[in-house]
């Protein structure tokens, strides 16, 4: 099959629609993953077993089940108990929830890396727990783990095509749909592959530069 630039031109409007969905899912999913991950990490350090134990069980369950199964569950099963969600909203929640269990481990490592003396200093100053976390511990922990969190953003980008399964047509979903309609897969799939490289590679370079800056 020869390369056809007319096919590329015809595909581009749908490609940009897919890019928009991909970026929405990536940005919103990342924000959800970072926020929930921090909640999980702090909850798992709670001295109260009734908080720590269920949170640990839930995060382990989510981490050890496939993202695709979770997307199907959110899209087909959850609406039986509540309001139905659009494919994009479901994709954002699925990506964010799934990756929050991984970012929780990143946060946990960062918190564990804070020197014991910092905890002791906060205790000596009689800082309340909330103040200890927000002013002393978390600023130091998050600074240590920013590069690792960035790596999960790239991983989320690579997993974003899975949301096409539930109808949120991101870049690859649009390429597959276009190919099925026109029987031309070479051009759309190639364009999407290049787009992933164009997004992911500069992001990885940025993460490396950020890592070098933060470890100084």
Coordinates of N, CA and C in Angstrom, one line a residue:
X1 N 0.9 -1.2 0.0 CA 0.0 0.0 0.0 C 0.9 1.2 0.0
X2 N 0.7 2.1 -1.0 CA 1.5 3.3 -1.1 C 0.9 4.4 -0.2
X3 N 1.8 5.3 0.2 CA 1.5 6.4 1.1 C 0.7 7.4 0.2
X4 N -0.4 7.9 0.8 CA -1.3 8.9 0.1 C -1.5 10.1 1.0
X5 N -1.0 11.2 0.5 CA -1.1 12.5 1.3 C -2.6 13.0 1.3
X6 N -3.4 12.6 0.4 CA -4.8 13.0 0.4 C -5.5 12.4 1.5
X7 N -5.1 11.2 1.8 CA -5.7 10.5 3.0 C -5.3 11.2 4.3
X8 N -4.1 11.6 4.4 CA -3.6 12.3 5.6 C -4.4 13.6 5.7
X9 N -4.6 14.3 4.7 CA -5.3 15.6 4.7 C -6.8 15.4 5.1
X10 N -7.4 14.3 4.6 CA -8.7 14.0 5.0 C -8.9 13.5 6.4
X11 N -7.9 12.9 6.9 CA -7.9 12.4 8.3 C -7.7 13.5 9.4
X12 N -6.9 14.5 9.0 CA -6.5 15.5 10.0 C -7.6 16.1 10.8
X13 N -8.7 16.5 10.3 CA -9.8 17.1 11.2 C -10.1 16.1 12.3
X14 N -10.3 14.8 12.0 CA -10.6 13.8 13.0 C -9.4 13.6 14.0
X15 N -8.2 13.7 13.4 CA -7.0 13.6 14.2 C -7.0 14.7 15.3
X16 N -7.3 15.9 15.0 CA -7.2 17.0 15.9 C -8.3 16.8 17.0
X17 N -9.5 16.3 16.6 CA -10.5 16.0 17.6 C -10.0 14.9 18.6
X18 N -9.3 14.0 18.0 CA -8.7 12.9 18.9 C -7.6 13.5 19.8
X19 N -6.8 14.4 19.3 CA -5.8 15.1 20.1 C -6.4 15.8 21.3
X20 N -7.5 16.5 21.1 CA -8.2 17.2 22.1 C -8.7 16.3 23.2
X21 N -9.3 15.2 22.8 CA -9.8 14.2 23.8 C -8.6 13.6 24.6
X22 N -7.5 13.3 23.8 CA -6.3 12.8 24.5 C -5.8 13.7 25.6
X23 N -5.7 15.0 25.2 CA -5.1 16.0 26.1 C -6.1 16.2 27.3
X24 N -7.4 16.2 27.1 CA -8.3 16.4 28.2 C -8.2 15.2 29.1
X25 N -8.2 14.0 28.6 CA -8.1 12.8 29.4 C -6.8 12.8 30.2
X26 N -5.7 13.2 29.5 CA -4.4 13.2 30.2 C -4.3 14.2 31.3
X27 N -4.7 15.4 31.0 CA -4.5 16.5 32.0 C -5.5 16.3 33.2
X28 N -6.7 16.0 32.9 CA -7.7 15.8 34.0 C -7.4 14.5 34.8
X29 N -7.0 13.5 34.0 CA -6.7 12.2 34.7 C -5.5 12.4 35.6
X30 N -4.5 13.1 35.1 CA -3.3 13.4 35.9 C -3.6 14.1 37.2
X31 N -4.4 15.2 37.1 CA -4.8 15.9 38.3 C -5.5 15.1 39.3
X32 N -6.4 14.2 38.8 CA -7.1 13.3 39.7 C -6.2 12.3 40.3
X33 N -5.2 11.8 39.5 CA -4.3 10.8 40.0 C -3.4 11.4 41.1
X34 N -2.9 12.6 40.8 CA -2.0 13.2 41.8 C -2.7 13.6 43.1
X35 N -4.0 14.0 43.0 CA -4.7 14.4 44.2 C -5.1 13.2 45.0
X36 N -5.7 12.2 44.3 CA -6.1 11.0 45.0 C -4.9 10.2 45.6
X37 N -3.9 10.2 44.8 CA -2.7 9.5 45.3 C -2.2 10.0 46.6
X38 N -2.2 11.4 46.7 CA -1.7 12.0 48.0 C -2.7 11.6 49.1
X39 N -4.0 11.6 48.8 CA -4.9 11.2 49.9 C -4.7 9.8 50.3
X40 N -4.5 8.9 49.3 CA -4.2 7.5 49.7 C -2.9 7.4 50.5
X41 N -1.9 8.1 50.1 CA -0.6 8.0 50.8 C -0.7 8.4 52.3
X42 N -1.4 9.6 52.5 CA -1.5 10.1 53.8 C -2.4 9.2 54.7
X43 N -3.5 8.7 54.1 CA -4.4 7.8 54.8 C -3.7 6.5 55.2
X44 N -2.8 6.0 54.4 CA -2.1 4.8 54.7 C -1.1 4.9 55.8
X45 N -0.8 6.1 56.2 CA 0.1 6.4 57.3 C -0.7 6.7 58.6
X46 N -2.0 6.6 58.5 CA -2.9 6.9 59.7 C -2.6 5.9 60.8
X47 N -2.7 6.4 62.0 CA -2.6 5.5 63.2 C -3.9 4.8 63.4
X48 N -4.9 5.2 62.7 CA -6.2 4.5 62.9 C -6.4 3.4 61.9
X49 N -6.5 2.2 62.4 CA -6.6 1.0 61.6 C -7.9 1.0 60.7
X50 N -8.9 1.7 61.2 CA -10.2 1.7 60.4 C -10.1 2.6 59.2
X51 N -9.1 3.4 59.2 CA -8.8 4.3 58.0 C -7.7 3.6 57.1
X52 N -6.6 3.2 57.8 CA -5.5 2.6 57.1 C -5.8 1.3 56.3
X53 N -6.5 0.4 57.0 CA -6.7 -0.9 56.4 C -7.6 -0.9 55.2
X54 N -8.8 -0.3 55.2 CA -9.6 -0.3 54.0 C -8.9 0.5 52.8
X55 N -8.2 1.6 53.1 CA -7.6 2.3 52.0 C -6.5 1.5 51.4
X56 N -5.7 0.7 52.2 CA -4.7 -0.1 51.7 C -5.3 -1.2 50.8
X57 N -6.4 -1.8 51.3 CA -7.1 -2.9 50.5 C -7.6 -2.4 49.2
X58 N -8.2 -1.2 49.2 CA -8.8 -0.6 48.0 C -7.7 -0.3 47.0
X59 N -6.6 0.3 47.4 CA -5.5 0.6 46.5 C -4.8 -0.6 45.9
X60 N -4.7 -1.6 46.7 CA -4.1 -2.9 46.3 C -5.0 -3.5 45.2
X61 N -6.3 -3.5 45.5 CA -7.2 -4.1 44.5 C -7.2 -3.4 43.2
X62 N -7.2 -2.0 43.2 CA -7.2 -1.3 42.0 C -5.9 -1.5 41.2
X63 N -4.8 -1.5 42.0 CA -3.4 -1.6 41.3 C -3.3 -3.0 40.7
X64 N -3.9 -4.0 41.2 CA -3.7 -5.3 40.7 C -4.8 -5.8 39.8
X65 N -5.7 -4.9 39.3 CA -6.7 -5.3 38.3 C -6.4 -4.5 37.1
X66 N -6.7 -5.0 35.9 CA -6.4 -4.3 34.7 C -7.2 -3.0 34.5
X67 N -6.6 -2.0 34.0 CA -7.3 -0.7 33.7 C -8.5 -0.9 32.8
X68 N -8.4 -1.8 31.8 CA -9.5 -2.0 30.9 C -10.7 -2.6 31.6
X69 N -10.5 -3.5 32.6 CA -11.6 -4.0 33.4 C -12.3 -2.9 34.2
X70 N -11.5 -2.0 34.7 CA -12.0 -0.9 35.5 C -12.8 0.1 34.7
X71 N -12.3 0.3 33.5 CA -13.1 1.2 32.6 C -14.4 0.6 32.2
X72 N -14.5 -0.7 31.9 CA -15.7 -1.4 31.6 C -16.7 -1.3 32.8
X73 N -16.1 -1.5 34.0 CA -16.9 -1.5 35.3 C -17.5 -0.1 35.5
X74 N -16.7 0.9 35.3 CA -17.2 2.3 35.5 C -18.3 2.7 34.4
X75 N -18.1 2.2 33.2 CA -19.0 2.6 32.1 C -20.3 1.8 32.1
X76 N -20.2 0.5 32.3 CA -21.3 -0.4 32.2 C -22.0 -0.8 33.5
X77 N -21.3 -0.9 34.6 CA -21.8 -1.4 35.8 C -22.3 -0.2 36.7
X78 N -21.4 0.8 36.9 CA -21.7 1.9 37.8 C -23.0 2.6 37.5
X79 N -23.4 2.8 36.2 CA -24.6 3.5 35.9 C -25.9 2.7 36.4
X80 N -25.7 1.4 36.7 CA -26.9 0.7 37.2 C -27.2 1.1 38.6
X81 N -26.2 1.8 39.3 CA -26.5 2.2 40.7 C -26.6 3.7 40.8
X82 N -26.3 4.4 39.7 CA -26.3 5.9 39.7 C -26.4 6.5 38.3
X83 N -26.1 7.8 38.2 CA -26.2 8.4 36.9 C -25.2 7.9 35.9
X84 N -25.5 7.8 34.7 CA -24.6 7.4 33.7 C -23.6 8.6 33.4
X85 N -22.3 8.2 33.1 CA -21.3 9.2 32.8 C -20.9 9.1 31.3
X86 N -20.5 10.2 30.7 CA -20.1 10.2 29.3 C -18.8 9.4 29.2
X87 N -18.5 8.9 28.0 CA -17.3 8.2 27.8 C -16.0 8.9 28.3
X88 N -15.9 10.2 28.0 CA -14.7 11.0 28.3 C -14.6 11.1 29.9
X89 N -15.7 11.4 30.5 CA -15.7 11.5 32.0 C -15.3 10.2 32.6
X90 N -15.9 9.1 32.1 CA -15.5 7.8 32.6 C -14.0 7.5 32.3
X91 N -13.5 7.9 31.2 CA -12.1 7.6 30.9 C -11.2 8.4 31.8
X92 N -11.6 9.7 32.1 CA -10.8 10.5 33.1 C -10.8 9.9 34.4
X93 N -12.0 9.5 34.9 CA -12.1 8.8 36.2 C -11.3 7.5 36.3
X94 N -11.4 6.7 35.2 CA -10.7 5.5 35.2 C -9.2 5.6 35.2
X95 N -8.7 6.5 34.3 CA -7.3 6.7 34.3 C -6.8 7.3 35.6
X96 N -7.5 8.3 36.2 CA -7.1 9.0 37.4 C -7.1 8.0 38.6
X97 N -8.2 7.2 38.7 CA -8.3 6.3 39.8 C -7.2 5.2 39.7
X98 N -7.0 4.7 38.5 CA -6.0 3.6 38.4 C -4.6 4.1 38.7
X99 N -4.3 5.2 38.2 CA -2.9 5.7 38.4 C -2.7 6.4 39.8
X100 N -3.8 6.7 40.4 CA -3.7 7.2 41.8 C -3.0 6.2 42.7
X101 N -3.3 4.9 42.5 CA -2.7 3.9 43.3 C -1.2 3.8 43.1
X102 N -0.7 4.2 42.0 CA 0.7 4.2 41.7 C 1.4 5.4 42.3
X103 N 0.7 6.6 42.1 CA 1.3 7.8 42.6 C 1.2 7.8 44.1
X104 N 0.3 7.0 44.7 CA 0.3 6.9 46.2 C 1.6 6.3 46.7
X105 N 2.1 5.3 45.9 CA 3.4 4.7 46.3 C 4.5 5.6 46.1
X106 N 4.5 6.5 45.1 CA 5.5 7.5 44.9 C 5.5 8.5 46.1
X107 N 4.3 9.0 46.4 CA 4.2 9.9 47.6 C 4.7 9.2 48.8
X108 N 4.3 8.0 49.0 CA 4.7 7.3 50.2 C 6.3 7.2 50.3
X109 N 6.9 6.9 49.2 CA 8.4 6.9 49.2 C 9.0 8.3 49.5
X110 N 8.3 9.3 49.0 CA 8.8 10.7 49.3 C 8.6 11.0 50.7
X111 N 7.5 10.6 51.3 CA 7.3 10.9 52.7 C 8.2 10.2 53.6
X112 N 8.5 8.9 53.3 CA 9.4 8.1 54.0 C 10.8 8.7 53.9
X113 N 11.1 9.4 52.9 CA 12.4 9.9 52.7 C 12.7 11.2 53.4
X114 N 11.6 11.8 54.0 CA 11.8 13.0 54.8 C 12.6 12.6 56.1
X115 N 13.7 13.3 56.4 CA 14.5 12.9 57.6 C 13.6 12.9 58.9
X116 N 13.9 12.0 59.8 CA 13.2 11.9 61.0 C 13.3 13.1 61.8
X117 N 14.4 13.8 61.7 CA 14.5 15.1 62.5 C 13.5 16.1 62.1
X118 N 13.0 16.1 60.9 CA 11.9 17.0 60.5 C 10.6 16.8 61.3
X119 N 10.3 15.5 61.5 CA 9.1 15.1 62.3 C 9.4 15.6 63.8
X120 N 10.5 15.3 64.2 CA 10.8 15.6 65.6 C 10.8 17.2 65.9
X121 N 11.3 17.9 64.9 CA 11.3 19.4 65.0 C 9.9 19.9 65.0
X122 N 9.0 19.3 64.2 CA 7.6 19.7 64.2 C 6.9 19.4 65.5
X123 N 7.3 18.3 66.1 CA 6.7 17.9 67.4 C 7.2 18.9 68.5
X124 N 8.5 19.2 68.4 CA 9.1 20.1 69.4 C 8.5 21.5 69.4
X125 N 8.1 21.9 68.2 CA 7.4 23.2 68.0 C 5.9 23.1 68.3
X126 N 5.5 22.0 68.7 CA 4.0 21.8 69.0 C 3.1 22.1 67.9
X127 N 3.6 21.8 66.6 CA 2.8 22.1 65.5 C 1.6 21.1 65.4
X128 N 0.4 21.5 65.1 CA -0.7 20.6 65.0 C -0.5 19.7 63.8
X129 N -1.1 18.5 63.7 CA -0.8 17.5 62.6 C -1.0 18.1 61.2
X130 N -2.1 18.9 61.0 CA -2.4 19.5 59.7 C -1.2 20.4 59.3
X131 N -0.8 21.2 60.3 CA 0.3 22.1 60.0 C 1.6 21.4 59.7
X132 N 1.8 20.3 60.5 CA 3.0 19.5 60.3 C 3.1 19.0 58.8
X133 N 2.0 18.4 58.4 CA 1.9 17.9 57.0 C 2.0 18.9 55.9
X134 N 1.3 20.0 56.1 CA 1.2 21.0 55.0 C 2.4 21.9 54.9
X135 N 3.1 22.2 56.1 CA 4.2 23.2 56.1 C 5.5 22.5 56.2
X136 N 5.6 21.3 56.7 CA 6.9 20.7 56.9 C 7.2 19.4 56.0
X137 N 6.2 18.5 56.1 CA 6.5 17.2 55.5 C 6.2 17.2 54.0
X138 N 5.0 17.6 53.6 CA 4.6 17.5 52.2 C 5.5 18.3 51.2
X139 N 5.8 19.6 51.6 CA 6.7 20.3 50.7 C 8.0 19.6 50.4
X140 N 8.6 19.0 51.4 CA 9.8 18.3 51.1 C 9.6 17.0 50.4
X141 N 8.5 16.3 50.7 CA 8.3 15.0 50.0 C 7.9 15.2 48.6
X142 N 7.1 16.1 48.3 CA 6.6 16.3 46.9 C 7.8 16.8 46.0
X143 N 8.7 17.6 46.6 CA 9.8 18.0 45.8 C 10.7 16.8 45.4
X144 N 10.7 15.8 46.2 CA 11.5 14.6 45.9 C 10.9 13.8 44.8
X145 N 9.6 13.8 44.7 CA 8.9 12.8 43.8 C 8.4 13.4 42.5
X146 N 8.6 14.7 42.3 CA 8.0 15.3 41.1 C 8.5 14.6 39.8
X147 N 9.8 14.2 39.6 CA 10.2 13.5 38.4 C 9.4 12.1 38.3
X148 N 9.3 11.4 39.4 CA 8.6 10.1 39.3 C 7.1 10.3 38.9
X149 N 6.5 11.4 39.4 CA 5.1 11.6 39.0 C 5.0 11.9 37.5
X150 N 6.0 12.6 37.0 CA 6.1 13.0 35.6 C 6.1 11.7 34.7
X151 N 6.8 10.7 35.2 CA 6.9 9.4 34.5 C 5.6 8.8 34.4
X152 N 4.7 8.9 35.4 CA 3.4 8.3 35.3 C 2.5 9.1 34.4
X153 N 2.8 10.4 34.2 CA 2.0 11.1 33.2 C 2.2 10.5 31.8
X154 N 3.5 10.2 31.5 CA 3.8 9.6 30.2 C 3.2 8.2 30.1
X155 N 3.2 7.5 31.2 CA 2.6 6.1 31.2 C 1.1 6.3 30.9
X156 N 0.5 7.3 31.5 CA -1.0 7.5 31.3 C -1.2 7.9 29.9
X157 N -0.4 8.7 29.3 CA -0.5 9.0 27.8 C -0.5 7.7 27.0
X158 N 0.4 6.8 27.3 CA 0.4 5.6 26.5 C -0.8 4.7 26.7
X159 N -1.4 4.8 27.9 CA -2.6 4.0 28.2 C -3.9 4.7 27.7
X160 N -3.8 6.0 27.3 CA -5.0 6.7 27.0 C -5.8 6.1 25.8
X161 N -5.2 5.4 24.9 CA -6.0 4.7 23.8 C -7.0 3.7 24.3
X162 N -6.8 3.2 25.5 CA -7.8 2.3 26.1 C -9.2 2.9 26.2
X163 N -9.3 4.2 26.4 CA -10.6 4.8 26.6 C -11.4 4.8 25.4
X164 N -10.8 4.6 24.2 CA -11.6 4.4 23.0 C -12.5 3.2 23.0
X165 N -12.2 2.2 23.9 CA -13.0 1.0 24.0 C -14.4 1.4 24.5
X166 N -14.5 2.4 25.3 CA -15.8 2.8 25.9 C -16.4 4.0 25.1
X167 N -15.8 4.4 24.0 CA -16.4 5.4 23.1 C -15.8 6.8 23.2
X168 N -14.8 6.9 24.0 CA -14.1 8.2 24.0 C -12.9 8.2 23.0
X169 N -13.2 8.6 21.8 CA -12.3 8.4 20.7 C -11.2 9.5 20.8
X170 N -10.0 9.0 21.3 CA -8.8 9.8 21.3 C -8.1 9.6 20.0
X171 N -6.8 9.9 19.9 CA -6.1 9.9 18.7 C -6.2 8.5 18.0
X172 N -5.8 7.5 18.7 CA -5.8 6.1 18.1 C -7.2 5.6 17.8
X173 N -8.2 6.0 18.7 CA -9.6 5.6 18.4 C -10.1 6.2 17.1
X174 N -9.7 7.5 16.9 CA -10.1 8.2 15.6 C -9.4 7.5 14.4
X175 N -8.2 7.1 14.6 CA -7.4 6.5 13.5 C -8.0 5.1 13.1
X176 N -8.4 4.4 14.2 CA -9.0 3.1 13.9 C -10.4 3.2 13.2
X177 N -11.2 4.2 13.7 CA -12.5 4.4 13.1 C -12.3 4.9 11.7
X178 N -11.4 5.8 11.4 CA -11.2 6.2 10.0 C -10.7 5.1 9.1
X179 N -9.8 4.3 9.6 CA -9.3 3.2 8.9 C -10.4 2.2 8.5
X180 N -11.3 1.9 9.5 CA -12.4 1.0 9.3 C -13.4 1.5 8.2
X181 N -13.5 2.8 8.1 CA -14.5 3.4 7.2 C -13.9 3.5 5.8
X182 N -12.6 3.7 5.7 CA -11.9 4.0 4.4 C -11.0 2.9 3.9
X183 N -10.8 1.9 4.8 CA -9.8 0.8 4.6 C -8.4 1.3 4.3
X184 N -8.1 2.5 4.9 CA -6.8 3.0 4.8 C -6.3 3.2 6.3
X185 N -5.4 2.3 6.7 CA -4.9 2.3 8.1 C -3.5 2.8 8.1
X186 N -2.7 2.7 7.0 CA -1.3 3.1 7.0 C -1.2 4.6 7.5
X187 N -1.8 5.5 6.8 CA -1.6 6.9 7.1 C -2.1 7.3 8.5
X188 N -3.4 7.0 8.9 CA -3.8 7.5 10.2 C -3.1 6.9 11.4
X189 N -2.7 5.6 11.3 CA -2.0 4.9 12.4 C -0.6 5.5 12.5
X190 N 0.0 5.8 11.3 CA 1.4 6.4 11.3 C 1.4 7.8 11.9
X191 N 0.4 8.6 11.5 CA 0.3 9.9 12.0 C 0.1 9.9 13.5
X192 N -0.7 9.0 14.0 CA -0.9 8.9 15.5 C 0.3 8.5 16.2
X193 N 1.0 7.5 15.6 CA 2.3 7.0 16.2 C 3.3 8.2 16.3
X194 N 3.4 9.0 15.3 CA 4.3 10.1 15.3 C 3.9 11.1 16.4
X195 N 2.6 11.3 16.5 CA 2.0 12.3 17.5 C 2.4 11.8 18.9
X196 N 2.3 10.6 19.2 CA 2.6 10.1 20.5 C 4.1 10.3 20.8
X197 N 5.0 10.1 19.8 CA 6.4 10.4 20.0 C 6.6 11.9 20.2
X198 N 6.0 12.7 19.4 CA 6.1 14.2 19.5 C 5.7 14.7 20.9
X199 N 4.7 14.0 21.5 CA 4.2 14.4 22.8 C 5.1 13.8 23.9
X200 N 5.4 12.5 23.8 CA 6.1 11.8 24.9 C 7.6 12.1 25.0
X201 N 8.3 12.2 23.9 CA 9.7 12.4 24.0 C 10.1 13.7 24.6
X202 N 9.6 14.9 24.1 CA 9.9 16.1 24.8 C 9.5 16.1 26.3
X203 N 8.4 15.5 26.6 CA 8.0 15.4 28.0 C 9.0 14.6 28.8
X204 N 9.5 13.5 28.3 CA 10.6 12.8 29.0 C 11.8 13.6 29.2
X205 N 12.2 14.4 28.2 CA 13.4 15.3 28.3 C 13.1 16.3 29.4
X206 N 11.9 16.9 29.5 CA 11.6 17.8 30.5 C 11.6 17.2 31.9
X207 N 11.2 16.0 32.0 CA 11.2 15.3 33.3 C 12.7 15.1 33.7
X208 N 13.5 14.7 32.8 CA 14.9 14.5 33.2 C 15.6 15.8 33.6
X209 N 15.3 16.9 32.9 CA 15.8 18.2 33.2 C 15.3 18.6 34.6
X210 N 14.1 18.4 34.9 CA 13.5 18.8 36.2 C 14.1 17.9 37.3
X211 N 14.4 16.7 37.0 CA 15.0 15.8 38.0 C 16.4 16.3 38.4
X212 N 17.2 16.7 37.3 CA 18.5 17.2 37.6 C 18.5 18.5 38.4
X213 N 17.5 19.3 38.1 CA 17.4 20.6 38.8 C 17.0 20.4 40.3
X214 N 16.1 19.4 40.6 CA 15.6 19.2 41.9 C 16.6 18.5 42.8
X215 N 17.5 17.7 42.2 CA 18.5 16.9 43.0 C 19.7 17.7 43.3
X216 N 19.8 19.0 42.9 CA 21.0 19.8 43.2 C 21.1 20.1 44.7

